[in-house]
Coordinates of C-alpha atoms in Angstrom, one line a residue:
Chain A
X30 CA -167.9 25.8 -33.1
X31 CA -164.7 23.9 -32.5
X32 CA -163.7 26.1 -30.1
X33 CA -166.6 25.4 -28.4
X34 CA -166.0 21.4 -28.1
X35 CA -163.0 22.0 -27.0
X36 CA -163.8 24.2 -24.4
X37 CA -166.4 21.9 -23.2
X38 CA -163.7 18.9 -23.4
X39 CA -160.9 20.9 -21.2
X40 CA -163.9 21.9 -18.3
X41 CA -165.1 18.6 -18.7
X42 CA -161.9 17.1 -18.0
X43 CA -161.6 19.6 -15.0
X44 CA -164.8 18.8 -13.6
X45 CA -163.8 15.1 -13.7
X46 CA -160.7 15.8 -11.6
X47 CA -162.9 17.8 -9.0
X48 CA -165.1 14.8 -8.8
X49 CA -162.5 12.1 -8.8
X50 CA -161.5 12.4 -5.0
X51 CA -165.1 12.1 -4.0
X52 CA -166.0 9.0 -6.0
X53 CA -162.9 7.6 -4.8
X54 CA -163.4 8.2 -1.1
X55 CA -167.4 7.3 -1.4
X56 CA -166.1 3.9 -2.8
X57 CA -163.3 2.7 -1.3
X58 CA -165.4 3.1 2.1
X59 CA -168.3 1.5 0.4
X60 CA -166.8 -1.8 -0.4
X61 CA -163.3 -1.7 2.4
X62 CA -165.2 -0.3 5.5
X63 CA -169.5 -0.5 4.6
X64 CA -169.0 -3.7 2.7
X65 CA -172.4 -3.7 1.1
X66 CA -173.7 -3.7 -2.4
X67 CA -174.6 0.2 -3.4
X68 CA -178.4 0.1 -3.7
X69 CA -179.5 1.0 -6.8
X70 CA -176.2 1.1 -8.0
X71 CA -177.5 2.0 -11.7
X72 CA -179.2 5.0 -10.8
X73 CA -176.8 6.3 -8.4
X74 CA -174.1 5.8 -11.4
X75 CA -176.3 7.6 -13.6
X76 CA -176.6 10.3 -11.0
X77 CA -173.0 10.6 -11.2
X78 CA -173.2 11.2 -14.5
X79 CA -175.6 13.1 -15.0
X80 CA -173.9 16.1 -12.0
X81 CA -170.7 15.4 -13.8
X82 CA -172.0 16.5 -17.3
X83 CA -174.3 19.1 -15.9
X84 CA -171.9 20.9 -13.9
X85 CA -169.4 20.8 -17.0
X86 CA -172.6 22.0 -19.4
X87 CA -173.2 25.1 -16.6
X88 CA -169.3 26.1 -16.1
X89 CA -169.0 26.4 -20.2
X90 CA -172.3 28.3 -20.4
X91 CA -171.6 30.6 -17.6
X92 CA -167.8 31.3 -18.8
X93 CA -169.1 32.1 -22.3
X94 CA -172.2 34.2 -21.2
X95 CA -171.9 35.3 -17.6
X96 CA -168.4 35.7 -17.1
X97 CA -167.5 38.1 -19.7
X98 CA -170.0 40.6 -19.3
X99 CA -170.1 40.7 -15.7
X100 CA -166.2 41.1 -15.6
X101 CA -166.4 43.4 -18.1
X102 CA -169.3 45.1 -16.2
X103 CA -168.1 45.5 -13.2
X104 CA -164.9 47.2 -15.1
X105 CA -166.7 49.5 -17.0
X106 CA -168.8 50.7 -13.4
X107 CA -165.9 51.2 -11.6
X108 CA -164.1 53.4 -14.1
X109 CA -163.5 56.9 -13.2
X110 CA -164.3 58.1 -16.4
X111 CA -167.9 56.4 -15.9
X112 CA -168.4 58.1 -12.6
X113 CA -167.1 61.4 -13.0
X114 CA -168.1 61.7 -16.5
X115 CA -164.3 61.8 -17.8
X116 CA -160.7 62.2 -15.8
X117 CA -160.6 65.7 -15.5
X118 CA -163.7 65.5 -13.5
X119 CA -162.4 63.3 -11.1
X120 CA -162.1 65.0 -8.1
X121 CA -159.7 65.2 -5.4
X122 CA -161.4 64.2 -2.8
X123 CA -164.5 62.1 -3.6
X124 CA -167.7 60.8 -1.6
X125 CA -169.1 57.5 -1.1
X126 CA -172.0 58.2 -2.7
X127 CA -170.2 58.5 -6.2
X128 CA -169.9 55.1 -6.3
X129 CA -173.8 54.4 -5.6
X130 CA -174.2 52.2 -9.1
X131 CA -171.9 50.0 -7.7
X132 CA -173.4 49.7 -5.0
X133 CA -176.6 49.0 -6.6
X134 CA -175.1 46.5 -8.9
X135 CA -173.4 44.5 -6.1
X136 CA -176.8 43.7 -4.7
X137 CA -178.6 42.8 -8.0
X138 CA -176.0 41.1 -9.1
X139 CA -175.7 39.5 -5.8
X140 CA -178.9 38.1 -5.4
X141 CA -179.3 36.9 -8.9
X142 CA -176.7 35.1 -8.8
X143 CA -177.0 33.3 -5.7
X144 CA -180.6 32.3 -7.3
X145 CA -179.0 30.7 -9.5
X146 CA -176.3 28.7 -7.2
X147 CA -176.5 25.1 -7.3
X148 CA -175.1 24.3 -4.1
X149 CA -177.5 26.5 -2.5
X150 CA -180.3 24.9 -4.6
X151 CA -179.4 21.7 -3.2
X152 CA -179.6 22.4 0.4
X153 CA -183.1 24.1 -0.3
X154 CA -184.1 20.9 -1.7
X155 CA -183.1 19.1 1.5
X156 CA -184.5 21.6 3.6
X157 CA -187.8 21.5 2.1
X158 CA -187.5 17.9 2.3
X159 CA -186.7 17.6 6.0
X160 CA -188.9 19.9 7.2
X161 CA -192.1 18.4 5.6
X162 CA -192.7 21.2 3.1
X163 CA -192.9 23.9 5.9
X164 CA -190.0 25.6 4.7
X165 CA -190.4 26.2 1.0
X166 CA -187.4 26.4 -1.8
X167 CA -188.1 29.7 -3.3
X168 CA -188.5 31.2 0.3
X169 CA -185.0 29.7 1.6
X170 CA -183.3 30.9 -1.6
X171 CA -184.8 34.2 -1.7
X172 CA -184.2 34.8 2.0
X173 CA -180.5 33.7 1.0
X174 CA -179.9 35.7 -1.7
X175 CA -181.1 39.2 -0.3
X176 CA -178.7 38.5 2.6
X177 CA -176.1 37.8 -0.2
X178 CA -177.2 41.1 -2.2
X179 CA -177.2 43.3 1.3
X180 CA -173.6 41.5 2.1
X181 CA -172.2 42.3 -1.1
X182 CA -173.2 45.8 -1.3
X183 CA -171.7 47.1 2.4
X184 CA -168.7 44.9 1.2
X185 CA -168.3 47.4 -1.7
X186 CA -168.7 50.5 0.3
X187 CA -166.3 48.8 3.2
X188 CA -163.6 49.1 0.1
X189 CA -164.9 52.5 -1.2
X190 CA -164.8 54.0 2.4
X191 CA -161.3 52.3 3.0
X192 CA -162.8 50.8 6.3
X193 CA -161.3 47.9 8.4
X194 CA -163.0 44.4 7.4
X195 CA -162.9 43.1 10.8
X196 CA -165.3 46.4 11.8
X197 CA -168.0 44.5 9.5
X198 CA -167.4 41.1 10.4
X199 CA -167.3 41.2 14.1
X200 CA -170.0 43.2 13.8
X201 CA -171.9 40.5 11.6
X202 CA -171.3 38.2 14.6
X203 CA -172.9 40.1 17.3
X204 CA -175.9 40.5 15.4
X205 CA -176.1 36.6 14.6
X206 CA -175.1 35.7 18.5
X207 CA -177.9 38.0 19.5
X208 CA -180.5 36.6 16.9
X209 CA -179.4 33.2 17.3
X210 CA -181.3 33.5 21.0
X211 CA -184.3 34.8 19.6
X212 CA -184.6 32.3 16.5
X213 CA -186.6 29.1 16.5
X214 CA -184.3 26.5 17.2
X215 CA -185.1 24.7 13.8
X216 CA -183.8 26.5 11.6
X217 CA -180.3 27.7 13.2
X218 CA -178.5 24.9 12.0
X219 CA -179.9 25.5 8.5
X220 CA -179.3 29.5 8.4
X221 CA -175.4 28.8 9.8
X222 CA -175.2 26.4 6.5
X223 CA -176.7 29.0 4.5
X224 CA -173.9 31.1 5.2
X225 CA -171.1 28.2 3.5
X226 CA -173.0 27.5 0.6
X227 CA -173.9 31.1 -0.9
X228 CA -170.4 31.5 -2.5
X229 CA -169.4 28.7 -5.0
X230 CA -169.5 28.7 -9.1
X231 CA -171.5 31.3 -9.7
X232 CA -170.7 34.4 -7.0
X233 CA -167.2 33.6 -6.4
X234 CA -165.4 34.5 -9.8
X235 CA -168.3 37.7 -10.3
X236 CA -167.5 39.2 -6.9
X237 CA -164.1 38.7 -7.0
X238 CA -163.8 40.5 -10.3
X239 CA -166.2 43.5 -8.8
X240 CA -164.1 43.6 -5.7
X241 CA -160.8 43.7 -7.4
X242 CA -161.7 46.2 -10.2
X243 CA -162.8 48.7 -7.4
X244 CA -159.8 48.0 -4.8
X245 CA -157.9 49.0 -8.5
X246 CA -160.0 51.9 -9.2
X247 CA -160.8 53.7 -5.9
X248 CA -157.8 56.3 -5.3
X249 CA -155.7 54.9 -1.9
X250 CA -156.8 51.4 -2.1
X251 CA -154.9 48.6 -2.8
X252 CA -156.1 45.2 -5.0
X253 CA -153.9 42.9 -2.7
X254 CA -154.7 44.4 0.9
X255 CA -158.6 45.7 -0.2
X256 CA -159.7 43.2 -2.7
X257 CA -160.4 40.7 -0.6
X258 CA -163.4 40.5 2.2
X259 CA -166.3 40.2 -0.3
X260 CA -166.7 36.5 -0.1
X261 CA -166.7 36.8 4.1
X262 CA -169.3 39.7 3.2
X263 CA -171.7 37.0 1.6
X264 CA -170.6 34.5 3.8
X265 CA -172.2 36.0 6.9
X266 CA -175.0 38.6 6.1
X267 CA -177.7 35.8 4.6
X268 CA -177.2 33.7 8.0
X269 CA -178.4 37.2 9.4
X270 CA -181.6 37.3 6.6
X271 CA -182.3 33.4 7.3
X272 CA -182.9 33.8 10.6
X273 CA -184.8 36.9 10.1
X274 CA -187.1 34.6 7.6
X275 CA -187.9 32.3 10.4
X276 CA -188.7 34.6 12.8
X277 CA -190.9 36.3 10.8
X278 CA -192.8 32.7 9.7
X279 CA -192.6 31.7 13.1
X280 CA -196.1 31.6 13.4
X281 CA -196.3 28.6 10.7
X282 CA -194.3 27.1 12.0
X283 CA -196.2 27.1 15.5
X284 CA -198.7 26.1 13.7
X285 CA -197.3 23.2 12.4
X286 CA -196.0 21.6 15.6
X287 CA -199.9 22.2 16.9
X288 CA -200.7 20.2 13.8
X289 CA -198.6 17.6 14.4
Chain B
X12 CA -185.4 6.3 -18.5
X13 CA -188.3 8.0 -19.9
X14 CA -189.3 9.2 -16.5
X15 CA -186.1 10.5 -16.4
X16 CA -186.2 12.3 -19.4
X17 CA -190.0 13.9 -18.5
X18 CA -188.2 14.9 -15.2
X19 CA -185.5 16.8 -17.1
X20 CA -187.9 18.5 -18.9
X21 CA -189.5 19.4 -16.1
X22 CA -186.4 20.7 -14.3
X23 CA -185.2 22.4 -17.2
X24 CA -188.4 24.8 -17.1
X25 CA -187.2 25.7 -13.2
X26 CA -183.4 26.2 -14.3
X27 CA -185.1 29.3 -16.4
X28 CA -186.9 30.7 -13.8
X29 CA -184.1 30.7 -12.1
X30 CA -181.8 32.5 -14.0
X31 CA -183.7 35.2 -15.6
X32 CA -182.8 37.3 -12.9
X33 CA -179.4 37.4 -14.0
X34 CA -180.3 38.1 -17.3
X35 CA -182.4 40.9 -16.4
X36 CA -179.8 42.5 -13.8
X37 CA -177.1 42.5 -17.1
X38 CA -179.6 43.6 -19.4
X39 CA -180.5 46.5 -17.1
X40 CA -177.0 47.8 -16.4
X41 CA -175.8 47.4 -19.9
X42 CA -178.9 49.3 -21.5
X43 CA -180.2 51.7 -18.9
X44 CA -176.6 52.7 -16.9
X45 CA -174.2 52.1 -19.4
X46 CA -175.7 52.9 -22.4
X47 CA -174.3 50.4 -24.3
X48 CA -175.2 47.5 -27.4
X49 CA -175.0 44.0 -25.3
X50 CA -172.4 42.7 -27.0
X51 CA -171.7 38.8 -28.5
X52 CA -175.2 38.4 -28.0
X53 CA -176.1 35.1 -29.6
X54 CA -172.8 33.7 -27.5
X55 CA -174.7 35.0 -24.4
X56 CA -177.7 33.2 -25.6
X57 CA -176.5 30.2 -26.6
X58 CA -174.3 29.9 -23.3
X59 CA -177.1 31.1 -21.1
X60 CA -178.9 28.0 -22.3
X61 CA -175.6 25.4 -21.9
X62 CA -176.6 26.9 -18.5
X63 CA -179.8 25.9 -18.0
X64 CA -179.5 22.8 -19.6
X65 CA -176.6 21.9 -16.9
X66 CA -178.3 23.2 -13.8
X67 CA -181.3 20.6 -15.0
X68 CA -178.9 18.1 -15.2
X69 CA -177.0 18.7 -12.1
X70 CA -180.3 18.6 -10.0
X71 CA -181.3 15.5 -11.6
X72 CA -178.1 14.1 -10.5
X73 CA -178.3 15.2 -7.3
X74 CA -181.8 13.6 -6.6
X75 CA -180.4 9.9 -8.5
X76 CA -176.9 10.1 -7.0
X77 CA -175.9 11.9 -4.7
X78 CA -178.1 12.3 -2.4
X79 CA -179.1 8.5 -2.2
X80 CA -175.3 7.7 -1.7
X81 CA -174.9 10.1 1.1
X82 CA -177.6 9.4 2.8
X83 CA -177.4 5.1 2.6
X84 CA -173.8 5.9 3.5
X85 CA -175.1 7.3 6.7
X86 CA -177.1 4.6 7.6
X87 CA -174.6 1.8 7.0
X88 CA -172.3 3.7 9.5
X89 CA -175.3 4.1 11.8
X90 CA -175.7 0.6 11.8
X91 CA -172.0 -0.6 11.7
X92 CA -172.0 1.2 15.0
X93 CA -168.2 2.3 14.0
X94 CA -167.6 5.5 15.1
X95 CA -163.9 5.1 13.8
X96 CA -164.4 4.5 10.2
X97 CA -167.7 7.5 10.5
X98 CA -165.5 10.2 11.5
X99 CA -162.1 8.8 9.7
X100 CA -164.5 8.7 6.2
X101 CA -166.0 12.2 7.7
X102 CA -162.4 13.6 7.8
X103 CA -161.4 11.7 4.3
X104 CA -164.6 13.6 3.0
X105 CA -163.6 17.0 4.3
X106 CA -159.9 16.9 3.1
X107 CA -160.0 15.5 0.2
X108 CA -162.5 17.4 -1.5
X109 CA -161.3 20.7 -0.2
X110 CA -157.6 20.1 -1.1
X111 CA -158.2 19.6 -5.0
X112 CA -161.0 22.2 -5.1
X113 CA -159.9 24.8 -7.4
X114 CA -161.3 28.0 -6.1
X115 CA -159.3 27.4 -3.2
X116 CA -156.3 26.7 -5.7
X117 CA -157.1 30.7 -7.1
X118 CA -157.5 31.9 -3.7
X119 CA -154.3 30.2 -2.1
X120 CA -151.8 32.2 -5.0
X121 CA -153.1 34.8 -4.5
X122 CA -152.7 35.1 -1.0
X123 CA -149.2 34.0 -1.4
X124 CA -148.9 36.9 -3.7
X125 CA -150.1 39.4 -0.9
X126 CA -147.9 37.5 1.4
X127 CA -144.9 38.3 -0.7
X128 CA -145.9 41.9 -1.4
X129 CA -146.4 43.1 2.4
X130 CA -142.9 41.2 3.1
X131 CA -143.7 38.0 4.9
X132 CA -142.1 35.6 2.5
X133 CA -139.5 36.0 0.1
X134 CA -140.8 36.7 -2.9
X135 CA -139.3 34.3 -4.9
X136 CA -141.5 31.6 -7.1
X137 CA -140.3 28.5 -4.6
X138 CA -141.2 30.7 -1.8
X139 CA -144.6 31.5 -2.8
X140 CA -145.4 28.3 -3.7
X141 CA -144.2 26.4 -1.0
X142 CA -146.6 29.3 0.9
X143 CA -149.9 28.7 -1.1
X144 CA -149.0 24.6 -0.3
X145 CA -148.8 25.1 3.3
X146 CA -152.6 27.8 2.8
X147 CA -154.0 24.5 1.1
X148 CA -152.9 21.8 3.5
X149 CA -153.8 23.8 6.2
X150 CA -157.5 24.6 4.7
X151 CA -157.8 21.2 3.3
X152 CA -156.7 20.0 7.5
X153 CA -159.3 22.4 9.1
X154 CA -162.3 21.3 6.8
X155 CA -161.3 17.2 7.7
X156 CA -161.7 18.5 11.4
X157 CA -164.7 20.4 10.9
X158 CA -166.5 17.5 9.3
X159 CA -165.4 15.3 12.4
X160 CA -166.3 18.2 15.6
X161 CA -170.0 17.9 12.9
X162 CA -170.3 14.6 13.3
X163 CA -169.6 14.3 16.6
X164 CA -172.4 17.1 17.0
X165 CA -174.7 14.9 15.4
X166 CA -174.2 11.6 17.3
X167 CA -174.3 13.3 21.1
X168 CA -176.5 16.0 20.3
X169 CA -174.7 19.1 21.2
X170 CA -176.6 22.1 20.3
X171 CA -174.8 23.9 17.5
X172 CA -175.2 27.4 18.6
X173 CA -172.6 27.0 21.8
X174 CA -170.1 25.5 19.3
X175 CA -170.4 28.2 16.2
X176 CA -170.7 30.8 19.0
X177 CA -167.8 29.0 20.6
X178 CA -166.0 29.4 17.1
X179 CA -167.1 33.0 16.6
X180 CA -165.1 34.4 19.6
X181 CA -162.1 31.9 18.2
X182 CA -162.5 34.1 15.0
X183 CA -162.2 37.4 17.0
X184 CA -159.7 36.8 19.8
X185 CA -157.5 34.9 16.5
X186 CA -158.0 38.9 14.9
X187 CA -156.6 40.2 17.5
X188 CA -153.2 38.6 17.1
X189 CA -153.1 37.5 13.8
X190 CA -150.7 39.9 11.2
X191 CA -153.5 42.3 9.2
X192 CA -152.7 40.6 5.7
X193 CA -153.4 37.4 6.5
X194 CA -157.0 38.5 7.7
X195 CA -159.0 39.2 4.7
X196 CA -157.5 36.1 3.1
X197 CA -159.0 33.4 6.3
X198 CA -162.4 35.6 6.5
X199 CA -162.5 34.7 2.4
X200 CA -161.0 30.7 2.4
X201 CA -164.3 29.8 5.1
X202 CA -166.6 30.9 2.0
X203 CA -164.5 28.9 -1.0
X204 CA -163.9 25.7 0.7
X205 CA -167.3 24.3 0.2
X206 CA -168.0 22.9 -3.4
X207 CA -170.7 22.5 -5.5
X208 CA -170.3 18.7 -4.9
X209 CA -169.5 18.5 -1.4
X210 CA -172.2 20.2 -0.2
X211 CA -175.3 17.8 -1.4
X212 CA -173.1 15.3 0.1
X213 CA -172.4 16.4 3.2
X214 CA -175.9 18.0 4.2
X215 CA -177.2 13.8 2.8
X216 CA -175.0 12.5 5.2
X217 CA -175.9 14.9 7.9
X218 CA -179.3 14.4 7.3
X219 CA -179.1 10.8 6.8
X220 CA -177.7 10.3 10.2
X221 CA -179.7 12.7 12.1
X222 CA -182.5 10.6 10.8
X223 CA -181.2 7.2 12.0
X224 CA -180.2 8.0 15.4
X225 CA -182.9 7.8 17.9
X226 CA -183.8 10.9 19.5
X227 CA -182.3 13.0 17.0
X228 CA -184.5 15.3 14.5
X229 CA -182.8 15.8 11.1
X230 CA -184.3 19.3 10.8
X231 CA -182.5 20.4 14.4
X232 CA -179.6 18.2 14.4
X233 CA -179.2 17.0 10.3
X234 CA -177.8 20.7 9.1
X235 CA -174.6 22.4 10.3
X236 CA -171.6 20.7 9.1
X237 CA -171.2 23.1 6.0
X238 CA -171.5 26.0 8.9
X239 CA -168.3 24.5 10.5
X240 CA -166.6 23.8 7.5
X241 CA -166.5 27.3 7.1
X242 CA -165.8 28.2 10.2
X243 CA -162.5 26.5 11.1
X244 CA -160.6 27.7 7.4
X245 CA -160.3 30.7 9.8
X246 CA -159.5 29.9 12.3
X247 CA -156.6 27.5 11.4
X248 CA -155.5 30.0 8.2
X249 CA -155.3 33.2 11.0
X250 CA -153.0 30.8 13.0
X251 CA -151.0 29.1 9.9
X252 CA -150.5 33.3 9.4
X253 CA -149.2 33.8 12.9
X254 CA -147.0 31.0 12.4
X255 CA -145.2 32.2 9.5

């Protein structure tokens, strides 16, 4: 139990440090440059407080629940003795498809986590907000997160298959050049965002752990070189599913401006 | 204050929803494909709901705090009519959160260590570290910059795509020359540079601007700065490779 307070003192502490250069920039412009009273200066303060806390509450939870297992996870599916049933199995040549629970663990774990990301929760809210309700949370983030889960997934077969990232990527931006043509113009902006804000406290330290215990494990690939490239993965694919969204609830959209 | 507290309460039930996901993707993995006892499991439970109780907090923060700020920030700039101080606190905004934030910390050593291994810097501590500096600086630069190209967006109007798409053939034509270690390292620093914090704030003050100009709509014009603030870490990391 001690452990525990101190643990939640040291992330605390941490979290304060991450915060401090915001609060300092918000106000030294607000009362050198803007030069106003803060409205509703009690709230806002509060406010502060209350991210500060919860964010410290949410890094302690998730690195004594989430973190662990999902490290120790992504170990145990990338093993060779898990795959091939023990090393003498292991083959000298092996095929993709050996790996396909990894596969299908990126994605889950993929889009449940990005459920769960706060930054992207925040720009959902906004979204929503802006657009008068026609574009709804849950949609947004689910949207989000199956691009996230897709991303992930061909990120771990890119390092399984030993396959240039840049193949991928460029790739990744034909398709979104091409859609961004077809897309409603509302929500391009939004889908670019939606790219930035899929990777932050929850994804980042998972995927990086799945990416570097496979770039470890896979014979000929090496953690340094092949270990990296996930992030860009789920960086890129859910601007692809958000604009897919859209187009496919075009027609309430349509709707709406008829309404309006 | 008691509102407050029903609100929590309220937002605590949807931090729960949205995590069971999670649990059920750990549960299914560690029962059904790896045939194995979940272990610590009252630790899971008890930080699965440290959490949910922070997610509820954070959003109720977001709605008091941060999202008020950002947004009344806009408007004072909007109606100060200073474009100097907008973009200068843009840029202020963009480096200064990216420079202290720690994933990019993580991501800088280790890139330093790949750096050292394929021969590009000595690989001596001073040498790696002065190396990860110059990643930071250079990250921390490009976000500053990609607030301020945003802004600017906003306030004339420019239509995002040619700009991204613009960026996008940056990206490419920079993969073309830039040494192959260097590239898996600037495709990955676009995705860590935005924060949990940063990015209510930014997409407020986005928002909150697009809504005080005239002839601006905040759906259209509001969102996009986070989409160049991961845009240009490649950009400018790809070229920080090529100059080393």
């Amino acid at each position: 139990m001690n452990d525990f307070f101190l643990q939640l003192l040291s992330i605390t502490i941490d979290t304060v440090f991450d915060v401090l250069p915001i609060v300092i920039i918000i106000f030294a412009f607000q009362f050198l440059v803007i030069r106003q009273p803060v409205p509703h200066m009690k709230q806002v303060l509060l406010g502060f407080l209350y991210v500060l806390l919860g964010l410290s509450f949410f890094l302690v939870g998730l690195k004594q629940a989430l973190f662990p297992i999902g490290g120790l996870m992504a170990k145990q599916l990338t093993d060779p003795i898990f795959i091939y049933g023990s090393l003498e199995n292991v083959p000298q040549f092996f095929h993709w498809s050996d790996y396909k629970w990894v596969y299908i663990f990126a994605a889950s774990i993929g889009f449940s986590t990005t459920i769960a990301e706060p930054s992207l929760l925040a720009v959902a809210l906004k979204a929503h907000e802006v657009s008068a309700g026609t574009i709804s949370v849950w949609g947004l983030r689910v949207a989000v997160a199956l691009g996230v889960a897709f991303g992930i997934a061909l990120g771990t077969y890119r390092i399984v298959s030993g396959t240039p990232l840049y193949y991928y990527i460029i790739g990744g931006y034909v398709i979104v050049i091409i859609q961004t043509f077809f897309a409603p113009k509302m929500i391009i902006a939004l889908a670019y965002d939606s790219g930035g804000v899929t990777t932050s406290t929850v994804t980042v330290p998972l995927v990086t752990a799945l990416g570097l215990g496979l770039a470890n494990t896979v014979p000929g690939r090496s953690a340094l070189l092949d270990g990296f490239g996930l992030i860009a993965f789920a960086s890129l694919f859910p601007i692809i599913s958000v604009m897919a969204y859209a187009q496919l609830s075009q027609s309430r959209w349509l709707q709406n401006i008829k309404k309006e | 204050m008691k509102n407050s507290l029903i609100s929590i309460f309220k937002t605590l039930y949807l931090s729960l929803r949205d995590l069971y996901p999670i649990i059920l993707v750990i549960a299914f993995f560690q029962v059904v494909v790896l045939q194995q006892p979940i272990p610590h499991l009252l630790q899971i439970l008890s930080g699965t709901l440290l959490v949910v109780i922070g997610l509820s907090l954070f959003v109720q923060g977001l709605q008091m705090g941060l999202f008020p700020i950002g947004e009344s920030m806009a408007y004072a700039f909007a109606r100060k009519g200073s474009l100097f101080w907008l973009l200068a606190f843009s840029f202020a905004l963009g480096f200064g959160t990216t420079i202290a934030e720690p994933a990019l910390i993580a991501v800088a050593d280790e890139a330093a260590d790949v750096a050292a291994a394929a021969g590009t810097v000595a690989n001596s501590l001073q040498a790696k570290a002065s190396y990860a500096d110059g990643l930071r600086l250079t990250v921390a630069f490009s976000v500053g910059f990609a607030l301020i190209i945003g802004v600017l967006r906003i306030l004339r109007g420019w239509p995002i795509q040619y700009l991204i798409v613009g960026g996008y053939i940056g990206v490419v034509i920079m993969t073309i020359f830039a040494p192959d270690d260097i590239i898996g390292i600037a495709y990955d620093s676009g995705g860590v540079t935005t924060s949990t914090m940063t990015v209510p704030l930014v997409t407020a003050l986005g928002v909150g601007l697009a809504s005080s100009i005239k002839g601006r709509n905040p759906m259209v014009d509001g969102f996009g700065l986070i989409a160049f603030a991961s845009l240009t870490p490649m950009i400018f990391v790809m070229l920080y490779g090529m100059m080393r």
